mmCIF file of C-alpha atoms in Angstrom:
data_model
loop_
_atom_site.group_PDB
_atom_site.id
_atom_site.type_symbol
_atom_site.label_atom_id
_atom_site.label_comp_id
_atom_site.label_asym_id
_atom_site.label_seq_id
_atom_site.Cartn_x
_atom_site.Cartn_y
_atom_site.Cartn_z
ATOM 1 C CA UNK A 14 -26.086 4.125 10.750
ATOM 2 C CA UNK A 15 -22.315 4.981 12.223
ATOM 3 C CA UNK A 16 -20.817 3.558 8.922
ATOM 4 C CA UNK A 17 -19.154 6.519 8.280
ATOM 5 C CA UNK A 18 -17.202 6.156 11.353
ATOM 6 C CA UNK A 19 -15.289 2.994 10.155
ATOM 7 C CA UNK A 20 -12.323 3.285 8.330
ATOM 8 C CA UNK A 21 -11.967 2.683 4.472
ATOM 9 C CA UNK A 22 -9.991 -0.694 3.810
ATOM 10 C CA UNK A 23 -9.231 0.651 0.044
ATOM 11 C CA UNK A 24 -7.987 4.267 1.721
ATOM 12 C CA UNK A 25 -5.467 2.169 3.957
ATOM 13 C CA UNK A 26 -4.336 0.260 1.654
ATOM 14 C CA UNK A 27 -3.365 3.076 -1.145
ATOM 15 C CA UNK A 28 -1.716 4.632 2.036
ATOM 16 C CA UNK A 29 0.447 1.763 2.941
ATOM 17 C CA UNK A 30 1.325 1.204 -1.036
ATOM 18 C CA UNK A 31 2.446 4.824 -1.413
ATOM 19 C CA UNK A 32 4.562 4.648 1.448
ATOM 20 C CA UNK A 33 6.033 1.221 0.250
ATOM 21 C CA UNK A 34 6.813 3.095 -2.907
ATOM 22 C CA UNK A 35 8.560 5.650 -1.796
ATOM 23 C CA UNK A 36 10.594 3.905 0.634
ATOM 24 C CA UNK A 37 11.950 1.643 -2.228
ATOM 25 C CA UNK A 38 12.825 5.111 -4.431
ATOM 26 C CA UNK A 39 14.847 5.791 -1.438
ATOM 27 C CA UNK A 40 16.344 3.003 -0.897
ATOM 28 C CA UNK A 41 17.021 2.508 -4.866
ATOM 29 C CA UNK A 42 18.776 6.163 -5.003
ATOM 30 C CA UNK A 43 21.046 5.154 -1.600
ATOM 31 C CA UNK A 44 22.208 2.150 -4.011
ATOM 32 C CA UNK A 45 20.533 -0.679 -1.421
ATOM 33 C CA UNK A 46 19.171 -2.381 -4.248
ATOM 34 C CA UNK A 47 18.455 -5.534 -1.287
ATOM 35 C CA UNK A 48 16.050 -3.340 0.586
ATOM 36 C CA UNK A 49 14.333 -1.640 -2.632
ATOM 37 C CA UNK A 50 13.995 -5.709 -4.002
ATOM 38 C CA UNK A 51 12.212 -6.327 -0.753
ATOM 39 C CA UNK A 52 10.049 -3.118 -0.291
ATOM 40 C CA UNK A 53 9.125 -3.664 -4.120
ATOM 41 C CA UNK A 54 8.357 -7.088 -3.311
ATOM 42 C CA UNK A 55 6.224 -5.902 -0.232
ATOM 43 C CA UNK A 56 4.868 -3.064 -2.285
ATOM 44 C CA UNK A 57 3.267 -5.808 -4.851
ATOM 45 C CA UNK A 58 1.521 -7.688 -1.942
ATOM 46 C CA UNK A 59 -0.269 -4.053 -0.819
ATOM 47 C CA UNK A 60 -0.905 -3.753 -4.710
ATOM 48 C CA UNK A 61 -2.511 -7.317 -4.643
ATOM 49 C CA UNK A 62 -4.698 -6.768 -1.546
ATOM 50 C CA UNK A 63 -5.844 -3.184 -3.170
ATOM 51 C CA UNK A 64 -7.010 -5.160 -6.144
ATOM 52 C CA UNK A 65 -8.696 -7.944 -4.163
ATOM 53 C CA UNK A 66 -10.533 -5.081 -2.278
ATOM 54 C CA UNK A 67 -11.694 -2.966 -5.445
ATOM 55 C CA UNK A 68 -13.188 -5.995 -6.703
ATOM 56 C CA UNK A 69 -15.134 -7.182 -3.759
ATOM 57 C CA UNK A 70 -16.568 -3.485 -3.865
ATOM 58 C CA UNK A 71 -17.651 -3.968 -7.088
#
């Protein structure tokens, strides 16, 4: 009945990607190419758990 109340996993998620993204462009165009290996890295993760969650909707 209140489902509409509870946040969206998926919504989160594309979010937290998004943000992981840009922080790596940043981070790329400052010439830390350390941090942008590591917020791509974390970025892939988010992109992983997206997946996972689109499927299990499906």
């Amino acid at each position: 009945m209140w489902s509409f109340f509870k946040s969206d996993p998926e919504k989160k998620l594309k979010k937290q990607l998004a943000r992981k993204r840009e922080q790596a462009l940043h981070a790329q165009r400052n010439g830390d190419i350390r941090l942008f290996a590591s917020l791509t890295q974390e970025a892939e993760a988010i992109l992983k758990q997206l997946q996972q969650v689109q499927s299990d909707k499906v």
